[in-house]
Coordinates of C-alpha atoms and ligand atoms in Angstrom, one line a residue:
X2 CA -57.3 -137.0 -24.4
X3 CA -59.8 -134.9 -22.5
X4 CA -59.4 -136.4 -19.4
X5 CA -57.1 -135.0 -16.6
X6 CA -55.8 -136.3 -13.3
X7 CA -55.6 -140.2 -13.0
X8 CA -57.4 -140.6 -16.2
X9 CA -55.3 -138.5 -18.3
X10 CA -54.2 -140.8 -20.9
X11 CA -57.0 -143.1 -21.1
X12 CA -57.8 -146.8 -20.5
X13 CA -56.0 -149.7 -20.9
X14 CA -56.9 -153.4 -21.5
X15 CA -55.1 -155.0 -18.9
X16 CA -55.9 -159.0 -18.0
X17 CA -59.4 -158.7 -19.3
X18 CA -59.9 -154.5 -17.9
X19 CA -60.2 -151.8 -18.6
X20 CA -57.3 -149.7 -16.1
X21 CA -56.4 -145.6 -16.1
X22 CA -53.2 -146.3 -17.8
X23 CA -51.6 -143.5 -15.8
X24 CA -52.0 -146.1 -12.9
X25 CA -51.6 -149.6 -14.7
X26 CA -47.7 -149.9 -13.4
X27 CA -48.7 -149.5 -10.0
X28 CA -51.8 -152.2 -10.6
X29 CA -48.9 -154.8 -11.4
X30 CA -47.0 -153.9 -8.8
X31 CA -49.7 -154.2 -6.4
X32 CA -50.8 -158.3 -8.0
X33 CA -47.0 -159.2 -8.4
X34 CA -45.4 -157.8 -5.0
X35 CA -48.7 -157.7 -2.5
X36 CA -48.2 -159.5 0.7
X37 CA -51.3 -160.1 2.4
X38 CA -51.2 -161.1 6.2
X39 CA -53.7 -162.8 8.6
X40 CA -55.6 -160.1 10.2
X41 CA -55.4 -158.1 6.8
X42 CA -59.0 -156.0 6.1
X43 CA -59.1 -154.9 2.6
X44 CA -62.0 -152.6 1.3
X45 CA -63.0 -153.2 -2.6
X46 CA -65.5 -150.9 -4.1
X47 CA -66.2 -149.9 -7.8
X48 CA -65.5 -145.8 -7.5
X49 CA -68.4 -143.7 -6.4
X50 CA -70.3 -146.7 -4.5
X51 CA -69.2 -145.2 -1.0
X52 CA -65.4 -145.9 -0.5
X53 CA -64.9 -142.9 1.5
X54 CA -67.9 -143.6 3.9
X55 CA -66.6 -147.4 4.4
X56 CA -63.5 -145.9 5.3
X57 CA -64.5 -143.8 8.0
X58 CA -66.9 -146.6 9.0
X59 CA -64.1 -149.4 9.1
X60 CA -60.8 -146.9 10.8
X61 CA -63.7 -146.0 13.5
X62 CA -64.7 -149.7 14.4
X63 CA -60.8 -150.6 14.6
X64 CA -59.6 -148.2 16.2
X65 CA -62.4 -147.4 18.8
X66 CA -60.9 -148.5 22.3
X67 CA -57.7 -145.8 21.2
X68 CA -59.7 -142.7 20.9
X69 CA -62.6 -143.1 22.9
X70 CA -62.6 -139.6 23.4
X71 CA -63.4 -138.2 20.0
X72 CA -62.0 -134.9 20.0
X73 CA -58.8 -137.1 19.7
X74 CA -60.4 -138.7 16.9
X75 CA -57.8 -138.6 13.2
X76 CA -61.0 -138.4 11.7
X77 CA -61.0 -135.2 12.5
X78 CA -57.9 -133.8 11.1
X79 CA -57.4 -136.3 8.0
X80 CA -59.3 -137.5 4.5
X81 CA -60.6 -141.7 5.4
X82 CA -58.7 -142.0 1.8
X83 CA -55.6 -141.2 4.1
X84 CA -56.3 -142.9 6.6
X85 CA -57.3 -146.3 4.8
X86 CA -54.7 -146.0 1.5
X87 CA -55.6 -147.4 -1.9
X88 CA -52.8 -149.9 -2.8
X89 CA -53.1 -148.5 -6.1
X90 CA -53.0 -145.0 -5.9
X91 CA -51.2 -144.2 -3.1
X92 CA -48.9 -147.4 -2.2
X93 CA -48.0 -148.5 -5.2
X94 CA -47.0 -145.2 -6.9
X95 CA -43.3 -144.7 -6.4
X96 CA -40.4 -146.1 -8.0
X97 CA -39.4 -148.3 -4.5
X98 CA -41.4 -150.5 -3.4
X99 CA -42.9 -149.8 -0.1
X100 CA -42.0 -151.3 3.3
X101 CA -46.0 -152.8 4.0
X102 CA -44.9 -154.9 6.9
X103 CA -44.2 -152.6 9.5
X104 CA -47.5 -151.4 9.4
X105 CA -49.8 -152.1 12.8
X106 CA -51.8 -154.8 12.2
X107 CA -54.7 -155.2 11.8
X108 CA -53.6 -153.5 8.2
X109 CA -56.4 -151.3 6.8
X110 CA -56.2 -151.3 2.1
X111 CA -58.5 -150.2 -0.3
X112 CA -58.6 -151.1 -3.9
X113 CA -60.8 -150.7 -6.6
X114 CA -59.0 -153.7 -8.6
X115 CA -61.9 -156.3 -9.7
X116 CA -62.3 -160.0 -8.0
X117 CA -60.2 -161.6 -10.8
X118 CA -57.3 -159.7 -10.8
X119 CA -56.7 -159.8 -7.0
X120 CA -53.3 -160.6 -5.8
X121 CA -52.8 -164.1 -5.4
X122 CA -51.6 -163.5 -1.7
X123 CA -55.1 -162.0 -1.0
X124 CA -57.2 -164.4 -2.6
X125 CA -54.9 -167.6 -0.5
X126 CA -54.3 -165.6 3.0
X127 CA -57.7 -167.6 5.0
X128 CA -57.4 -164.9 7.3
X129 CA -57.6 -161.7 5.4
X130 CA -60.9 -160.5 5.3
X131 CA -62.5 -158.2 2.1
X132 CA -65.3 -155.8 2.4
X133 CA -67.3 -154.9 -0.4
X134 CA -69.4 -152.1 -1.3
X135 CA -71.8 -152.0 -3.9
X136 CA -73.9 -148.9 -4.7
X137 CA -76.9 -149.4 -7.5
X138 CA -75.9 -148.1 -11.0
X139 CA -78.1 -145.5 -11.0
X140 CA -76.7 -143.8 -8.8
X141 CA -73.1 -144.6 -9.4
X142 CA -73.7 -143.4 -13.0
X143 CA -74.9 -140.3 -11.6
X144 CA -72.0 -140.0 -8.8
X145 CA -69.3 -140.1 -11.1
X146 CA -70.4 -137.7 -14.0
X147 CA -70.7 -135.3 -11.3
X148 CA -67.2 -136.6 -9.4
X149 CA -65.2 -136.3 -12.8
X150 CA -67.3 -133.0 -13.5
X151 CA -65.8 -131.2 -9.8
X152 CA -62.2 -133.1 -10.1
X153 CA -61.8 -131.1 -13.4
X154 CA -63.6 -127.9 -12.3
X155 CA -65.8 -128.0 -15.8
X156 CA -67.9 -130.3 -17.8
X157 CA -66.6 -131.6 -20.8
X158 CA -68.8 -135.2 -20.8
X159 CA -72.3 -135.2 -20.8
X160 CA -74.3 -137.6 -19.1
X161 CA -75.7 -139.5 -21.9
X162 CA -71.8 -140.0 -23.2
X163 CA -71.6 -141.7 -19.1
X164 CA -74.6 -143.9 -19.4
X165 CA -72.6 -144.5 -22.8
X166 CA -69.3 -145.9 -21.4
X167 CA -70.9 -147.4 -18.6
X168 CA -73.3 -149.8 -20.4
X169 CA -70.6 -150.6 -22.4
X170 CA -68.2 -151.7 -19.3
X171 CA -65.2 -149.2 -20.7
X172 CA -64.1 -147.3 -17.7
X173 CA -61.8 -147.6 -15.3
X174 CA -61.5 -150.7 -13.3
X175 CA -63.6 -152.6 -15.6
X176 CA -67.2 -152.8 -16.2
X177 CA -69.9 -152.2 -13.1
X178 CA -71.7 -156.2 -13.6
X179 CA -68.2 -157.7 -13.6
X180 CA -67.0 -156.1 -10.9
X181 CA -70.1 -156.4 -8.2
X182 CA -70.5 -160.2 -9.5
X183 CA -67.3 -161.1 -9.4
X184 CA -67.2 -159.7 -5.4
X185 CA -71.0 -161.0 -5.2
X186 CA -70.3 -164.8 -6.1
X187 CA -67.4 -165.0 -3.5
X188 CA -69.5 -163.6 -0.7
X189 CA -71.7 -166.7 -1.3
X190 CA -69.2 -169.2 -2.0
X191 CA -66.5 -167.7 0.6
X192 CA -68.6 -165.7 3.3
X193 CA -66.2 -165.5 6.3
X194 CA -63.8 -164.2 3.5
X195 CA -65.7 -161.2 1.9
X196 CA -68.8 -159.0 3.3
X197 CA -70.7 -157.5 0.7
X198 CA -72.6 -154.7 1.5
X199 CA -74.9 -152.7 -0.1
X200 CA -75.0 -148.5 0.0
X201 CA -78.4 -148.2 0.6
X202 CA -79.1 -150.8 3.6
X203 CA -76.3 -148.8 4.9
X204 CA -78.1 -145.7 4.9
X205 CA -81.0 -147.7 5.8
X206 CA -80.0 -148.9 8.7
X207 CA -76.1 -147.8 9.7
X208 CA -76.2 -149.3 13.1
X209 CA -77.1 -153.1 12.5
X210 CA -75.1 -153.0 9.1
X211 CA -72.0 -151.5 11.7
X212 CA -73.0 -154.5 13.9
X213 CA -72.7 -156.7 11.4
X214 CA -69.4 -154.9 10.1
X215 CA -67.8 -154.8 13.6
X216 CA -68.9 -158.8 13.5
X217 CA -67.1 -159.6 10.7
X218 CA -63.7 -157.7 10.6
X219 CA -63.4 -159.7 14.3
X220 CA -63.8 -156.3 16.1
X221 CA -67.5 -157.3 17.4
X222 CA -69.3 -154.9 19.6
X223 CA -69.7 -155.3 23.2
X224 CA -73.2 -155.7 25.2
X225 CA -71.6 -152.7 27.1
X226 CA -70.4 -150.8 23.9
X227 CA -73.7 -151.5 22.5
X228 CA -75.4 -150.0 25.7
X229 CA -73.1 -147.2 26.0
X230 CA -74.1 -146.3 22.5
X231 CA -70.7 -146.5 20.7
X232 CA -72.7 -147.5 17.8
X233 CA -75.1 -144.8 17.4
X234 CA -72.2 -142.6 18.2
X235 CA -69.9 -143.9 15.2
X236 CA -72.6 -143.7 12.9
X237 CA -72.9 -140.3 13.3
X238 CA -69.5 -138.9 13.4
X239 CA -69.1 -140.7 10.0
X240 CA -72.5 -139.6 8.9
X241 CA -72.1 -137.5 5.0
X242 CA -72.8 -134.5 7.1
X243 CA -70.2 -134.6 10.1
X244 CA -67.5 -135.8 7.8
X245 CA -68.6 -133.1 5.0
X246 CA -68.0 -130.4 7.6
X247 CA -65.0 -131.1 8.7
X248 CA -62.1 -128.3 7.6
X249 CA -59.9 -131.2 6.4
X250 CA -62.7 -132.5 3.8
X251 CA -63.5 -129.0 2.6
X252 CA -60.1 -128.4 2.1
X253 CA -56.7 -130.4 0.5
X254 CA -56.6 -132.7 -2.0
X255 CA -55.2 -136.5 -1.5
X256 CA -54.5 -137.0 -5.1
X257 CA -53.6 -134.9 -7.7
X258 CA -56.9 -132.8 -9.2
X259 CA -58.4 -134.1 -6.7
X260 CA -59.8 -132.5 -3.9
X261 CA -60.6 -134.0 -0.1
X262 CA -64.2 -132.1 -1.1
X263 CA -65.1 -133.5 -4.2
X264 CA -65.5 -137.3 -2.3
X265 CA -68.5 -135.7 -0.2
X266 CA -71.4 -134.7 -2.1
X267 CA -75.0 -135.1 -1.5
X268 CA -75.0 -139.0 -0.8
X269 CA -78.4 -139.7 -1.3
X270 CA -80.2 -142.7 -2.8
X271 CA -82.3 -142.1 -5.6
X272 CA -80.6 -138.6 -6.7
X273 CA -80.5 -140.0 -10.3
X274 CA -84.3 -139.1 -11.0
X275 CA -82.9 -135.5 -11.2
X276 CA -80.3 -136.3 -13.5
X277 CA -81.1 -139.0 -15.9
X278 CA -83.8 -138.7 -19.0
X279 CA -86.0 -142.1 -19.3
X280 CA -84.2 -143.3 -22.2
X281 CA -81.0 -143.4 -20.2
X282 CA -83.0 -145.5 -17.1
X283 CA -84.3 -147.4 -19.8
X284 CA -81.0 -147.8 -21.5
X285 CA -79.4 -149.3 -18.2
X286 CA -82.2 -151.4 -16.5
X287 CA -82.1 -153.7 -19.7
X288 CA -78.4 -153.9 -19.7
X289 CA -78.7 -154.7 -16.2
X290 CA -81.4 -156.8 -16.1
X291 CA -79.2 -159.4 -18.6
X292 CA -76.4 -159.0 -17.0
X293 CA -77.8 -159.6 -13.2
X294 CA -80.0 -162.4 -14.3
X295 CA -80.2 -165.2 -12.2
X296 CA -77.7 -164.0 -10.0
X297 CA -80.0 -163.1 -7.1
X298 CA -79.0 -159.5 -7.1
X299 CA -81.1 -157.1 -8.7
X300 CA -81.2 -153.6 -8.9
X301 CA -84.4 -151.6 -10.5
X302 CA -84.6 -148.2 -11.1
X303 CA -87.5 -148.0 -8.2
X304 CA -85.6 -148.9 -5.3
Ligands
A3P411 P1 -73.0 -138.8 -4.3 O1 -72.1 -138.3 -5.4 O2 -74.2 -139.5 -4.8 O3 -73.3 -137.7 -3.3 P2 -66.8 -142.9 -3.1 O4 -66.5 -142.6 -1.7 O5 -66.8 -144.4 -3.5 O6 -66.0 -142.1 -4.1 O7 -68.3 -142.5 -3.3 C1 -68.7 -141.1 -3.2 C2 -70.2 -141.1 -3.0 O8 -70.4 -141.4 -1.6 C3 -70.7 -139.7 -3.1 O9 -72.1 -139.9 -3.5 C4 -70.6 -139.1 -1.7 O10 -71.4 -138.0 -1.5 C5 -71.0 -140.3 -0.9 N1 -70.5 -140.3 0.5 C6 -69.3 -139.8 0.9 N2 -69.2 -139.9 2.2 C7 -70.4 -140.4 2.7 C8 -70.9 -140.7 4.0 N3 -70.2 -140.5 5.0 N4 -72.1 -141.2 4.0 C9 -72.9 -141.4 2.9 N5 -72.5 -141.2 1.7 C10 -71.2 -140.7 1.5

């Protein structure tokens, strides 16, 4: 295979999706030995829909009353993907399992694992609460081809070979519509269990979507906070620039072929009109357009 890194090796058809096989074991680690526990906040994006702002978004809302001064901030000295771990990268990647339990709560996870294959313990603990982040597929197409371009330091896909695979739903962690409906149907049916957010209103409007954030993960703002402007304050230190600055993000790696760098890029909505022909836009607003229908999401090419 072409691929290095996590997807060296290909996909796999696990349980109805397509998985890295590199990191399948750890995927059926995480389902058969994941404890979830009340308090639990678990952040679920498809990759390259804005899991590394969500982190710094989330750790900064928890953990704002312990460094109120910011130069004391671990923001500043480490990745968010260290900070907030992926159960299956980072957790769920040694022989042993690992002790969870001791961790502070509230516990902060990320995965990229669809709805449907969710631990059982997740999907039963009342109190756990999942945050999802969906980007539109423009953009995510866009994101990756240039994500998998800098994590391997050359091209060897083009983009119409990404727009390929991704209107077919074969890449890692399953197919784009299955993943965002899956999430999106149990924000309706189960809202005090999983936010859904969206990437752009985020970069729309950062401070009521951190409101309503804050709100949900049960660490709601004060009237003093709000005064004081800890909002407008956390927005910005997790803002693309401040975090893209930082000597910690232009340097390391978390994961192998990886580096802390290539998670920061130009984090823009709309940057796909400089990368995709209208054949490609064409390709994916039909496939979309089926697959959305009816849904009451939508996402056209124009907004
Ligand atoms: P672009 O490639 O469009 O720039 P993920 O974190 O899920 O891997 O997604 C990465 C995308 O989110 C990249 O998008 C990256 O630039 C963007 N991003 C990273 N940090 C961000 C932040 N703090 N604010 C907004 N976008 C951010």
């Amino acid at each position: 295979p072409k691929e290095q890194g996590w997807l060296a090796g290909g996909l796999f058809l696990y349980n109805g999706c397509w998985y890295p096989s590199k990191i399948l074991r750890n995927i059926i680690t995480f389902q058969r030995h994941f404890q979830a526990q009340d308090l639990d906040i678990i952040l679920v994006s498809r990759p390259k829909s804005g899991t590394t702002w969500l982190k710094a978004l989330i750790f900064s809302i928890v953990n704002r009353s312990r460094y109120t001064n910011y130069s004391t901030s671990p923001l500043l000295t480490t990745n968010p993907h260290e900070l907030v771990p992926f159960i299956e990268f980072t957790l769920y990647d040694k022989k042993e399992l690992p002790d969870l339990s001791s961790i502070e709560s509230p516990r902060l996870f990320s995965t990229h694992i669809p709805y449907a294959s969710l631990p059982v313990s997740i999907k039963g603990c009342n109190n756990t609460r999942i945050v999802y982040i969906c980007r539109n597929p423009f953009d995510v197409v866009v994101s990756s081809w240039h994500f998998a371009a800098r994590g391997r330091n050359s091209l060897e896909r083009s983009m119409e070979d990404f727009v390929g695979s991704f209107c077919k739903g074969i890449e890692g962690f399953g197919s784009f519509w299955d993943h965002v409906l899956g999430y999106w149907k149990e924000s309706l049916e189960n809202p005090s269990k999983v936010l859904f957010l969206k990437y752009e209103d985020l970069k729309e409007d950062t401070d009521s979507h951190l409101k309503r954030l804050a709100d949900f993960i049960g660490f709601p703002f004060s009237m003093e906070e709000e005064k004081e402007g800890v909002i407008e304050e956390i927005s910005k230190q997790c803002s693309l620039s401040s975090l893209k600055d930082l000597e910690v993000n232009k340097t390391g790696k978390f994961m192998p072929n990886f580096d802390n760098k290539s998670y920061f890029r130009k984090g823009e909505v709309g940057d796909w009109v400089n990368h995709l022909t209208p054949s490609m836009v064409e390709r994916l607003e039909k496939i979309i357009g089926e697959k959305f229908e009816g849904s009451g999401l939508s996402f056209q090419a124009s907004t």
